[in-house]
mmCIF file of C-alpha atoms in Angstrom:
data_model
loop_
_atom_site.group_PDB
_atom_site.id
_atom_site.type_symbol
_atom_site.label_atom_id
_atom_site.label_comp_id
_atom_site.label_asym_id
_atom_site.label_seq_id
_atom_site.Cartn_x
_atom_site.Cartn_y
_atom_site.Cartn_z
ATOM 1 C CA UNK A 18 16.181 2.074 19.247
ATOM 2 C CA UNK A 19 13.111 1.972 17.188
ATOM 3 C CA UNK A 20 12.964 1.352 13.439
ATOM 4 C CA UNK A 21 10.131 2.018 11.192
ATOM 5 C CA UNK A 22 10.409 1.542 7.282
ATOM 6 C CA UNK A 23 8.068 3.279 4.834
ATOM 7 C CA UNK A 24 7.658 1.637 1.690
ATOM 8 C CA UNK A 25 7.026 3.058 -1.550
ATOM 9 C CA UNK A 26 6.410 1.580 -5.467
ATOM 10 C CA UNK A 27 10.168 0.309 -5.855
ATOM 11 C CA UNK A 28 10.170 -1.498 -3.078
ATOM 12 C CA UNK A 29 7.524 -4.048 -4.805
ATOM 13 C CA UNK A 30 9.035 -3.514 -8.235
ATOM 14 C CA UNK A 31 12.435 -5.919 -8.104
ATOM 15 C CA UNK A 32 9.704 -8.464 -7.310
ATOM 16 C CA UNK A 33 7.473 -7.930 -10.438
ATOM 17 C CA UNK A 34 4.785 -4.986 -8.998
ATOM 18 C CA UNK A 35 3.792 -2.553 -11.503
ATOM 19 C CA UNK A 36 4.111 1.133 -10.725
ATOM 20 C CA UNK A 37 1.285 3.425 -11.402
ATOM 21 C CA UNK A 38 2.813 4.686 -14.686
ATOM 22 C CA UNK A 39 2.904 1.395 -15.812
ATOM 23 C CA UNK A 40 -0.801 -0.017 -14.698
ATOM 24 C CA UNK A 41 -2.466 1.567 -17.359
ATOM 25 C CA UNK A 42 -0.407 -0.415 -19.965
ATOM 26 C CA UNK A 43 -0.645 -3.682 -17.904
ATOM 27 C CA UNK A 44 -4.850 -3.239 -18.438
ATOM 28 C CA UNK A 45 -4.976 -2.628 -21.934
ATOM 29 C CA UNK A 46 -1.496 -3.378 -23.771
ATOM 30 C CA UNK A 47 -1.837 -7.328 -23.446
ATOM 31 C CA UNK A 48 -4.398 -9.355 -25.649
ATOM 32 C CA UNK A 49 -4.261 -12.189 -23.253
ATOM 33 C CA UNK A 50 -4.823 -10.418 -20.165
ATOM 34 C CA UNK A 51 -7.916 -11.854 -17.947
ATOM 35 C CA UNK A 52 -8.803 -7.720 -17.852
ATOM 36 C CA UNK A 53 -9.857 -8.514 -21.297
ATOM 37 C CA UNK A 54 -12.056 -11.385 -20.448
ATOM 38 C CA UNK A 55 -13.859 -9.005 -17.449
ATOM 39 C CA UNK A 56 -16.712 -6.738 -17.984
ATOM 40 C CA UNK A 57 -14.784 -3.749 -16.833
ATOM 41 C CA UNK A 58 -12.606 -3.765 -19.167
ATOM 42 C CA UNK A 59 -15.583 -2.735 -21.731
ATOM 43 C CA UNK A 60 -16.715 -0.359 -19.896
ATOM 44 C CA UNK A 61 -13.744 1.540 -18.699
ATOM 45 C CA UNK A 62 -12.525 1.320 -22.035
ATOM 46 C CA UNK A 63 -16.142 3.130 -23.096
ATOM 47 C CA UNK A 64 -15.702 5.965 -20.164
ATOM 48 C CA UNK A 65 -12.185 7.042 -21.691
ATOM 49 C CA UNK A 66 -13.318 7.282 -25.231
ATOM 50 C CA UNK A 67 -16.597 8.850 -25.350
ATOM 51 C CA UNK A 68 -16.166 10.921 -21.783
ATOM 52 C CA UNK A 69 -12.451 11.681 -21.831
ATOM 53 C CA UNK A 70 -11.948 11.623 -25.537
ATOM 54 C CA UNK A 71 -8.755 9.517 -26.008
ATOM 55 C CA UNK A 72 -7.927 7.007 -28.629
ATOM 56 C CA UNK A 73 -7.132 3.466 -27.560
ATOM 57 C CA UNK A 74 -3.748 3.956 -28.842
ATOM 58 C CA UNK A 75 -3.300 6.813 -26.152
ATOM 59 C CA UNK A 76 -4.440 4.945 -23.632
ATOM 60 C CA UNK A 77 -0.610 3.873 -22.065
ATOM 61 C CA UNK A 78 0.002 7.337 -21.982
ATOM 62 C CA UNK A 79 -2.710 8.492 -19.189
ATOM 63 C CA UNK A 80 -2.352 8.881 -15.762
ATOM 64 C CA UNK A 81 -4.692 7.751 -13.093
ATOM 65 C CA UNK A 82 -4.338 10.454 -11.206
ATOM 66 C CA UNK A 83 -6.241 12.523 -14.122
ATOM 67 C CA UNK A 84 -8.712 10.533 -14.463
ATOM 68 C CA UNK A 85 -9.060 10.176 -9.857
ATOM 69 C CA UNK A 86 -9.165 13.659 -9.355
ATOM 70 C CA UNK A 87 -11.841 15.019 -11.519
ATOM 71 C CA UNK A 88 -13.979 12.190 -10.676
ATOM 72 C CA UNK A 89 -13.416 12.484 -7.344
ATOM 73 C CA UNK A 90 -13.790 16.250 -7.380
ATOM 74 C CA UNK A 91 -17.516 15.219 -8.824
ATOM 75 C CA UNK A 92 -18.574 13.219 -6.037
ATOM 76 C CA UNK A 93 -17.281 15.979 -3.230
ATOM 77 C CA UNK A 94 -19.323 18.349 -5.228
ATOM 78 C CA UNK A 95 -22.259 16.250 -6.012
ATOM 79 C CA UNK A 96 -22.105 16.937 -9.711
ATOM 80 C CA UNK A 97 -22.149 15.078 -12.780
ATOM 81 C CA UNK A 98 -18.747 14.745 -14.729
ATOM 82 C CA UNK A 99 -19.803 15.329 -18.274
ATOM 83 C CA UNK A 100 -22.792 12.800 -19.429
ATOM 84 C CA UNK A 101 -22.092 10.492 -15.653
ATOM 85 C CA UNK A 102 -24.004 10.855 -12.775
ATOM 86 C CA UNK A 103 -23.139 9.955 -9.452
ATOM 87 C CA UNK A 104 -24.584 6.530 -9.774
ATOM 88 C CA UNK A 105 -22.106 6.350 -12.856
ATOM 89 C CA UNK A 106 -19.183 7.538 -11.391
ATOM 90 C CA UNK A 107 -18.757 5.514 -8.385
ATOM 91 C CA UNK A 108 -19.439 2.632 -10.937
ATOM 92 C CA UNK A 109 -16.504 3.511 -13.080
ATOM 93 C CA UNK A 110 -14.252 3.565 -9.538
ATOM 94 C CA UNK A 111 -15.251 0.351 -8.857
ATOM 95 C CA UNK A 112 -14.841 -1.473 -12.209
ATOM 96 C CA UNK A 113 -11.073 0.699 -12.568
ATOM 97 C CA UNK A 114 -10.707 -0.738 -8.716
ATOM 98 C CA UNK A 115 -11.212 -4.379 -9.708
ATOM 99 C CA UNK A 116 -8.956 -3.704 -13.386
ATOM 100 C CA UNK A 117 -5.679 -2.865 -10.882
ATOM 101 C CA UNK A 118 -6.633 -5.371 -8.819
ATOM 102 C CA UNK A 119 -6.532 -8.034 -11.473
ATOM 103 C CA UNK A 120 -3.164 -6.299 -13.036
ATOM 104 C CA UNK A 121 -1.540 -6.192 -10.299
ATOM 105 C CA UNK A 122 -2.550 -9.921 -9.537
ATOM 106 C CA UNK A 123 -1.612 -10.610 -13.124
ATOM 107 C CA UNK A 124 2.161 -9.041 -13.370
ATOM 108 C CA UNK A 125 3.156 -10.632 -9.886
ATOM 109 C CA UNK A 126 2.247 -14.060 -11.002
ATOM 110 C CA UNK A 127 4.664 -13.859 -13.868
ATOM 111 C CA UNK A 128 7.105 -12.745 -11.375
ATOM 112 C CA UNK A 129 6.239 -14.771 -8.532
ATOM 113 C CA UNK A 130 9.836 -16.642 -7.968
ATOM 114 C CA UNK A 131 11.511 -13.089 -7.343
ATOM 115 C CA UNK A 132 9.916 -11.832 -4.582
ATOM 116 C CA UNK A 133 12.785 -14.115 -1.928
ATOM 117 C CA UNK A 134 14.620 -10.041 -0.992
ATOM 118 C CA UNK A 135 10.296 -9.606 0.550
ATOM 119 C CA UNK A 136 10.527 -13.415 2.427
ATOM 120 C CA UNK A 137 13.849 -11.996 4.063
ATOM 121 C CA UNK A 138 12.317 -9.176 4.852
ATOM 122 C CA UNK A 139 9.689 -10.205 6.686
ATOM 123 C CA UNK A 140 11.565 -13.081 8.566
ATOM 124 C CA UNK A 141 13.684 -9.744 9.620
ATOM 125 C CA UNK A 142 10.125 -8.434 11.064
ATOM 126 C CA UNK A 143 8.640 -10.858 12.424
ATOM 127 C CA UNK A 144 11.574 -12.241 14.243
ATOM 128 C CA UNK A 145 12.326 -8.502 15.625
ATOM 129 C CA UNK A 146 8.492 -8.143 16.657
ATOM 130 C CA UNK A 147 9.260 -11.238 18.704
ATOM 131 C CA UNK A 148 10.854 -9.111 21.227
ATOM 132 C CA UNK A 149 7.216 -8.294 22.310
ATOM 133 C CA UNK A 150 5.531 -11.688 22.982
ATOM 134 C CA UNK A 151 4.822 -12.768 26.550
ATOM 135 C CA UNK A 152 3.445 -8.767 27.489
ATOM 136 C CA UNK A 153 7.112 -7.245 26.977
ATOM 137 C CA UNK A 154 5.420 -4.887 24.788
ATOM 138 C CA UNK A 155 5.290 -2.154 27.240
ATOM 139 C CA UNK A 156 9.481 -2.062 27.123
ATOM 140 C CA UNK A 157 9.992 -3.331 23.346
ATOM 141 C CA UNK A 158 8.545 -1.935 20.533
ATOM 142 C CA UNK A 159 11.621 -2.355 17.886
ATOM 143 C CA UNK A 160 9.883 -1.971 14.136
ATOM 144 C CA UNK A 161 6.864 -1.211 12.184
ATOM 145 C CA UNK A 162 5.994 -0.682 8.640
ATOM 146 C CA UNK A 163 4.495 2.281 6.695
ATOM 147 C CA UNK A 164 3.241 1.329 2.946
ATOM 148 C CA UNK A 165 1.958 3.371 0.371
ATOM 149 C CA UNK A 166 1.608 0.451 -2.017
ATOM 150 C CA UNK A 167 -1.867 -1.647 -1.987
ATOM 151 C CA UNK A 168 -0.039 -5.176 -3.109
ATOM 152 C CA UNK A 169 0.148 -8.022 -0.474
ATOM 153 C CA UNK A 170 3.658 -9.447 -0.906
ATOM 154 C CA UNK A 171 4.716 -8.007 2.049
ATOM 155 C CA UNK A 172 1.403 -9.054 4.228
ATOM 156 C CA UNK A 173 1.629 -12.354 2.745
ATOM 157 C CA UNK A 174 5.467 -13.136 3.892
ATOM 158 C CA UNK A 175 4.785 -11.816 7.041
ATOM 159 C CA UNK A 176 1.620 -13.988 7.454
ATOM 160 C CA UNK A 177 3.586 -17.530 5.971
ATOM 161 C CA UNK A 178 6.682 -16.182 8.508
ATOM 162 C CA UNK A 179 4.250 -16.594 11.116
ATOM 163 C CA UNK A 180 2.358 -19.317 10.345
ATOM 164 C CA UNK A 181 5.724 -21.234 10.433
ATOM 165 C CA UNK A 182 7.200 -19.981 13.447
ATOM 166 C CA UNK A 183 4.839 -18.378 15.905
ATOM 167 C CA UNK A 184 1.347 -19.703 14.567
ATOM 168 C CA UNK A 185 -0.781 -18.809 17.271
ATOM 169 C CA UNK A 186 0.979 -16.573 18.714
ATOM 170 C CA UNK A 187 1.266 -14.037 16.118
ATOM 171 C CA UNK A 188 -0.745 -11.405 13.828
ATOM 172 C CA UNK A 189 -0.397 -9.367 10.927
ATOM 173 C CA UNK A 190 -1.408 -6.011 12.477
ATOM 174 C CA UNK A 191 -2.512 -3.431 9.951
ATOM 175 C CA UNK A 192 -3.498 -0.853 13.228
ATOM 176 C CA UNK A 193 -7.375 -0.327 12.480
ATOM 177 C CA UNK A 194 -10.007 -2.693 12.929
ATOM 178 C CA UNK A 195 -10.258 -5.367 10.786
ATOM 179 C CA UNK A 196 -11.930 -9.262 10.319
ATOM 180 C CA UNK A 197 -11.325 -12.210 8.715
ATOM 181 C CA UNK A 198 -13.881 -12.518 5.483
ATOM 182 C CA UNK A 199 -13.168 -16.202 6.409
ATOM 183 C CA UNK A 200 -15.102 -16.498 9.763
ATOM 184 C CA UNK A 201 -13.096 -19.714 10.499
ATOM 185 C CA UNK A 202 -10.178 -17.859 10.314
ATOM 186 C CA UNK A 203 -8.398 -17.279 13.661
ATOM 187 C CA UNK A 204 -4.981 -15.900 11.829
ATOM 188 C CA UNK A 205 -7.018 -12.899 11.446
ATOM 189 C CA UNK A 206 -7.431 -11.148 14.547
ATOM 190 C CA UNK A 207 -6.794 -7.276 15.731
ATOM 191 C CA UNK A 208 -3.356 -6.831 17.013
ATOM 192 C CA UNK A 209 -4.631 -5.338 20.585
ATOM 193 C CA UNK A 210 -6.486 -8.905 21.038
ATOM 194 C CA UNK A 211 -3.080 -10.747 20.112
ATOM 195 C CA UNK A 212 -1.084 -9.064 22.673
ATOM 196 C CA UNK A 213 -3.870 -9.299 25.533
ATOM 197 C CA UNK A 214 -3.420 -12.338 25.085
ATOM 198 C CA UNK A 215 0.522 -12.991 25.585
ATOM 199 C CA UNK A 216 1.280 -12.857 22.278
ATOM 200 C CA UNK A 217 2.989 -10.024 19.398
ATOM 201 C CA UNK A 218 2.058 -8.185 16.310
ATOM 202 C CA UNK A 219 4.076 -7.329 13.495
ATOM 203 C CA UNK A 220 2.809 -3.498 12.446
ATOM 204 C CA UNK A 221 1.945 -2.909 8.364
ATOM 205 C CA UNK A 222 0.186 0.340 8.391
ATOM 206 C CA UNK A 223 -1.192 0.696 4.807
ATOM 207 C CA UNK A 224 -1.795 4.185 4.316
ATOM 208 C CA UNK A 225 -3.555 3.554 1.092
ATOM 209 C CA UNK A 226 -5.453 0.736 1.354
ATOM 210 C CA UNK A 227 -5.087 -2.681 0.528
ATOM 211 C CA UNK A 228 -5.935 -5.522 -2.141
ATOM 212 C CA UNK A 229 -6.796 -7.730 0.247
ATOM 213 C CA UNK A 230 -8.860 -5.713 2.059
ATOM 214 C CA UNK A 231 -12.718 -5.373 1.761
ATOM 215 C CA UNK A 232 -15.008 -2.507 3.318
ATOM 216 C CA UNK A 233 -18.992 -2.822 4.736
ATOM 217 C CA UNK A 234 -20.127 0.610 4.174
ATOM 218 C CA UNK A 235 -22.358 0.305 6.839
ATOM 219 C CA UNK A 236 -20.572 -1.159 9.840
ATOM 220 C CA UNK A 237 -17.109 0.605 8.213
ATOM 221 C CA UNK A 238 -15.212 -2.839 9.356
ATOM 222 C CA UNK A 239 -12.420 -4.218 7.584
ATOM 223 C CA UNK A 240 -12.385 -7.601 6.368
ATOM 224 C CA UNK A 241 -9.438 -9.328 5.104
ATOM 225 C CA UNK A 242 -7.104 -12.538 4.645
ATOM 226 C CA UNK A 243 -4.463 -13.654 2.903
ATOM 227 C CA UNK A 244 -2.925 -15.099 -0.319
ATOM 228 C CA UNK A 245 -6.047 -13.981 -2.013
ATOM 229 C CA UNK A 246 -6.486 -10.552 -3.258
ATOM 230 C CA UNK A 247 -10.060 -10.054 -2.087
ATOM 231 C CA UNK A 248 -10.380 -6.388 -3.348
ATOM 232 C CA UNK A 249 -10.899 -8.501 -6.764
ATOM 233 C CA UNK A 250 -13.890 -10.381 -5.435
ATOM 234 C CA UNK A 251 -17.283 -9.208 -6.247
ATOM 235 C CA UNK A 252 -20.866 -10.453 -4.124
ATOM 236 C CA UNK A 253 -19.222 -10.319 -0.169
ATOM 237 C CA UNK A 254 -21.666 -9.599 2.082
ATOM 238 C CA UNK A 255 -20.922 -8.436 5.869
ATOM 239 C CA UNK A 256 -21.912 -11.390 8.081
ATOM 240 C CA UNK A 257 -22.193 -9.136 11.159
ATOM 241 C CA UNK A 258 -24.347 -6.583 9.859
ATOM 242 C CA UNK A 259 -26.272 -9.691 7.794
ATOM 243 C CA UNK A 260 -27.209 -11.241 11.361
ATOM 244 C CA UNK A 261 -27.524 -8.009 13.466
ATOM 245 C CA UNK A 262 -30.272 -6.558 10.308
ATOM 246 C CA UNK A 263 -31.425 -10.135 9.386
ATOM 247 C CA UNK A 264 -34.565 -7.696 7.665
ATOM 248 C CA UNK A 265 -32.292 -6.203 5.295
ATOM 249 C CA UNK A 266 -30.035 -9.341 4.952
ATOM 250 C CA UNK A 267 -28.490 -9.205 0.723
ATOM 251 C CA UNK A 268 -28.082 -5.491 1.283
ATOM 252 C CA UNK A 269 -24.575 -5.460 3.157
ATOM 253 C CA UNK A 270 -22.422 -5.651 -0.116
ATOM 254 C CA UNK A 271 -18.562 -4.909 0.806
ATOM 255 C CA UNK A 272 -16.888 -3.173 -1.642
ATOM 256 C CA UNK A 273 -13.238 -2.062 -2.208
ATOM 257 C CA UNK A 274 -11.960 0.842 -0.397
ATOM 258 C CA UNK A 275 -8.207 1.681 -1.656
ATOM 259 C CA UNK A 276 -7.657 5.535 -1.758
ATOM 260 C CA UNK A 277 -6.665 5.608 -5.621
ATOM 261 C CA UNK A 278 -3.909 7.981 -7.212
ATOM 262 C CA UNK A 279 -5.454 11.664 -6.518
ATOM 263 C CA UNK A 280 -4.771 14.827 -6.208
ATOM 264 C CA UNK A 281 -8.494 14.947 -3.913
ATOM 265 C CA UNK A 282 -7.566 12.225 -0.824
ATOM 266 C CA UNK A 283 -10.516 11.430 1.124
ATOM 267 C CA UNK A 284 -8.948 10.365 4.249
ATOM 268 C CA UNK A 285 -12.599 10.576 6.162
ATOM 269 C CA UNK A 286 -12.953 7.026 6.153
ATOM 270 C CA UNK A 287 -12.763 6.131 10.188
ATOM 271 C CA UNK A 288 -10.640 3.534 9.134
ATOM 272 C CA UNK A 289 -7.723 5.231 7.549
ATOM 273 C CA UNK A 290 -8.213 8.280 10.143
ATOM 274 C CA UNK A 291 -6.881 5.272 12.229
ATOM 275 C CA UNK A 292 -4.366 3.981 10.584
ATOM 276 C CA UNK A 293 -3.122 7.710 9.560
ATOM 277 C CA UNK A 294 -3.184 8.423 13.560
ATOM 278 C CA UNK A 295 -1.337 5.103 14.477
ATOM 279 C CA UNK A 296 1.440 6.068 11.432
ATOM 280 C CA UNK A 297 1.904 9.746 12.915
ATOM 281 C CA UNK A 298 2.895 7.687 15.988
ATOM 282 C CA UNK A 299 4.616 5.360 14.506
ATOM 283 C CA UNK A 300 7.026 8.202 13.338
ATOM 284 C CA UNK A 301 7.333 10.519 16.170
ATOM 285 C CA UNK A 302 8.648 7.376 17.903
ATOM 286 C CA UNK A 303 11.234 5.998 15.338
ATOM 287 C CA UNK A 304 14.876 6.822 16.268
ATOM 288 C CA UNK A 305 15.533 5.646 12.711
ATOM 289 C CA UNK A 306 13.306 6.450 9.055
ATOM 290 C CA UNK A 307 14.806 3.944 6.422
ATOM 291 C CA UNK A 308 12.759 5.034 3.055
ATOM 292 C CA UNK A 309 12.678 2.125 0.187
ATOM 293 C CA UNK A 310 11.203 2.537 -3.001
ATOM 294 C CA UNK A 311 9.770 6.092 -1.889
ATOM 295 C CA UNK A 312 10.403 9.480 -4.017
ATOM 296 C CA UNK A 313 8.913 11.750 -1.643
ATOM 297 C CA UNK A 314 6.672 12.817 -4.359
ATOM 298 C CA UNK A 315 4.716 16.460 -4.668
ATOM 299 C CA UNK A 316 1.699 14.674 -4.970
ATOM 300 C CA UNK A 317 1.884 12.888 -1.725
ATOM 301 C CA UNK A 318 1.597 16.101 -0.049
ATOM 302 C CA UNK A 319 -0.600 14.324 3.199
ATOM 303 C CA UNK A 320 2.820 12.124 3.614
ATOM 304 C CA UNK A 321 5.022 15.338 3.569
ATOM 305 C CA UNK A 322 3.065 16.836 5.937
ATOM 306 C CA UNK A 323 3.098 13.945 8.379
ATOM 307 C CA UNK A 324 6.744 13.381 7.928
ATOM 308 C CA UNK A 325 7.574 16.960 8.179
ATOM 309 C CA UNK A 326 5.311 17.374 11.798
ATOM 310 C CA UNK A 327 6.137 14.033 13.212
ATOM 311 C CA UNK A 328 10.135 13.273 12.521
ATOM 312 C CA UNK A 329 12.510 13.529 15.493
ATOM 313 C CA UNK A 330 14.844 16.581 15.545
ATOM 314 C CA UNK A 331 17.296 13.385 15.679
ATOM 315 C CA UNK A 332 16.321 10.874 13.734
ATOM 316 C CA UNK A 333 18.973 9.089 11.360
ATOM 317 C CA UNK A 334 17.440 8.757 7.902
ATOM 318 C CA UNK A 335 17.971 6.215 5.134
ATOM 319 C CA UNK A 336 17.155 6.155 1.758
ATOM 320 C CA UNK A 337 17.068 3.320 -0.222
ATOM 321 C CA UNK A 338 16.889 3.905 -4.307
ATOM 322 C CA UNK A 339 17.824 2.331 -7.525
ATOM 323 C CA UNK A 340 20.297 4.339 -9.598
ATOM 324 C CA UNK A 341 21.346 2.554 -12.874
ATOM 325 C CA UNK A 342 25.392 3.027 -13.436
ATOM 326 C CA UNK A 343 25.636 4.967 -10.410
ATOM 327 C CA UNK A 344 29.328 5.236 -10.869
ATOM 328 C CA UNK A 345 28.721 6.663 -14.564
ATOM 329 C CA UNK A 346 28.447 10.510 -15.167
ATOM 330 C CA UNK A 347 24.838 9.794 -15.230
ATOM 331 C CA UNK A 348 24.584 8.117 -12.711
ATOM 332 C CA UNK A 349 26.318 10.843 -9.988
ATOM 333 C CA UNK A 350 24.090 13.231 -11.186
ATOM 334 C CA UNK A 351 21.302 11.263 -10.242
ATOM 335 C CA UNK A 352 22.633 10.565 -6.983
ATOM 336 C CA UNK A 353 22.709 14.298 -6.567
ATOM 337 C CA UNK A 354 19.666 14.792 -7.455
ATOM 338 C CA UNK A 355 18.051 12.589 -5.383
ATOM 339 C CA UNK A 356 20.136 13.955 -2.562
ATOM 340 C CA UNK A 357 18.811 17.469 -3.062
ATOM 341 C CA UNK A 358 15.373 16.378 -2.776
ATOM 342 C CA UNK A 359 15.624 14.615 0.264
ATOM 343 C CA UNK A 360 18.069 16.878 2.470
ATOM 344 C CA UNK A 361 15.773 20.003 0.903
ATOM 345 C CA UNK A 362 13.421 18.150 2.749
ATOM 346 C CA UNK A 363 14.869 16.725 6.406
ATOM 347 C CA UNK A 364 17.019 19.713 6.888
ATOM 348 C CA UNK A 365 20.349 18.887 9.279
ATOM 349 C CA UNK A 366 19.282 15.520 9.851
ATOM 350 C CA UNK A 367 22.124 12.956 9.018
ATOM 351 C CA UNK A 368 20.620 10.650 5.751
ATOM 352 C CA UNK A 369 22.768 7.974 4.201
ATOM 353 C CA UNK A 370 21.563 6.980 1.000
ATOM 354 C CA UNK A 371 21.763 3.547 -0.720
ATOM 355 C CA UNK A 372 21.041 2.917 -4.881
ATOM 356 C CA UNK A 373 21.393 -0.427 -5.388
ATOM 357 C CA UNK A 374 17.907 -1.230 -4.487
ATOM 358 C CA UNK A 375 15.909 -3.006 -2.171
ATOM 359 C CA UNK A 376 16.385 -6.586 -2.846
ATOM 360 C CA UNK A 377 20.377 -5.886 -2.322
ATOM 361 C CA UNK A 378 19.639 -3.297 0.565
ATOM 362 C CA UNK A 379 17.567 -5.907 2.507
ATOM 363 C CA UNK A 380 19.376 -9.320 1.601
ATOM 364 C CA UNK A 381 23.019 -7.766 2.414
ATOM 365 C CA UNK A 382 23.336 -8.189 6.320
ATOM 366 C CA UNK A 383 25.899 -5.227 6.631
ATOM 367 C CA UNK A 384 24.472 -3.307 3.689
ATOM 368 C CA UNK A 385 26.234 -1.903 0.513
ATOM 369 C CA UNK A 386 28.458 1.247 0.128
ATOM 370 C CA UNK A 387 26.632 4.400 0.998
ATOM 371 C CA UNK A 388 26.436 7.994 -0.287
ATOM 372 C CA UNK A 389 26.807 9.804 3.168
ATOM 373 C CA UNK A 390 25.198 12.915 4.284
ATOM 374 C CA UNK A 391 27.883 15.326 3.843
#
């Protein structure tokens, strides 16, 4: 019996994570926000008034994804996007890259003692992973994890789980290859190394990137750690490429890689062709899909498609949402609603859905009442 859970924006939210809707509100809404304080701020703040024409009082009101996709449309095409060059563009990426970082960082702090449903959680994975360690990993292979979201409370209660019960013995795994920006760091290692060597991984395949991830655009590794959100850090250089080009040393900047809100994906990063390979696995193998915090959006038409090739005929199929009063008028119609979607989507396959949340989901041993497939 193999489990994997895919993760969406409410599965982060009980704990204090802002959706995307929100984010835009979270950079400019608050007067004592550090996005304020940053450089950024100015000139993203400059980019949606005199290129995209909005008043600041509109500025809550836009989505990222229409202000992703024509940029990114731009730099597929090569073409400037009204007075911006290329040059220009990618600069407006990065400084809207760092702004999420830091308001994501900035929301999560204030909400920092709720996030004990995500501790559980991982103690669950870790624990279950466990099964693996001393080379049983050719007959177990119990869990994994599939996240769309690019916070690290999840990879950072996995990581303290570990470092307090299997240090050494143990890795974060997010299935691509990755290093520690630390170089003293041996918590960060690749998940294939860990179990060469006798011991397990726990698998967090982060479809969309990370913020504690980092990218050399010349080498294409991965560098990351934990408890810091790195994608937030400016002037990291790439230490391998620094000593193998010791001629060109300064020039090996890493930069953040997340794949932001678009209706454009560019999955040709090697990387995330690796870590979209490993997930495609990672479902055709699961006897059992639970869903938390995920809406099956539209938009996320490169997740349909890999759910829709990759799911057993067989698979059971759990859905875990939050439905206000879900024993209110409103609140069944919601219910049905959100049952429509799904089984329009997995067919015959029995789902069980759940609307009291994660937190309540995940903490409750035996679970909570269920809507059944019917």
């Amino acid at each position: 019996m193999k489990t994997v859970y895919i993760l969406g924006a409410g599965f982060s939210k009980e704990a204090g994570a802002p959706n995307q809707t929100e984010i835009m509100n979270c950079i400019f809404s608050k007067k004592d926000n550090d996005n304020l304080k940053n450089p950024d701020h100015q000139y993203f703040k400059d980019f949606l008034v005199k290129q995209m024409n909005f008043d600041e009082s509109q500025f809550k009101l836009i989505q990222l994804e229409d202000i992703f996709t024509p940029l990114d449309r731009c730099l597929s095409d090569n073409i400037n996007f009204r007075g911006l060059g290329i040059t220009e563009i990618m600069k407006i990426r990065e400084s809207v890259f760092n702004l999420i970082g830091l308001a994501i960082k900035d929301e999560l702090n204030k909400h920092s003692n709720k996030k004990h449903y995500i501790d559980i959680f991982a103690d669950y994975l870790v624990n279950l992973s466990a099964e693996r360690i001393n080379n049983r990993r050719k007959n177990k292979d119990p869990v994994s994890v599939i996240s769309t979201n690019w916070d690290i409370l999840l990879d950072n209660s996995i990581h303290n789980s570990i470092q307090k019960n299997y240090i050494g013995t143990a890795v974060v795994d997010y299935c691509c290859y990755i290093s520690s920006l630390d170089p003293h760091d041996d918590t960060v290692q690749p998940g294939l190394k860990m179990l060469g060597s006798g011991g397990f991984n726990v698998k967090l395949l982060k479809l969309h990137g990370s913020l504690n991830w980092l990218q050399c655009p010349r080498c294409m590794r991965i560098y990351t750690g934990f408890s810091e959100k790195f994608a937030t850090q400016k002037n990291k250089r790439c230490r391998h490429c620094d000593n193998n080009f010791p001629e060109e040393n300064g020039h090996h900047k890493l930069v953040s890689n997340l794949i932001m809100p678009t209706f454009i994906k560019d999955l040709s990063n090697p990387q995330y062709k690796i870590i979209w390979q490993n997930a495609g696995i990672e479902i055709s193998e699961a006897d059992e899909l639970i869903f938390i915090g995920y809406s099956l959006p539209n938009a996320d038409f490169e997740m349909r498609q890999l759910l829709s090739r990759m799911t057993k005929r067989n698979a059971k199929i759990k859905v875990v949402d939050y439905i206000k009063d879900i024993h209110s008028p409103e609140g069944i119609i919601e219910q049905n609603k959100v049952a429509i979607r799904w089984k329009g989507f997995f067919g015959k396959r029995n789902i069980i859905f759940y609307f009291d949340g994660a937190s309540k989901f995940l903490i409750n041993e035996h679970y909570l009442p269920s809507l059944e497939n019917t």
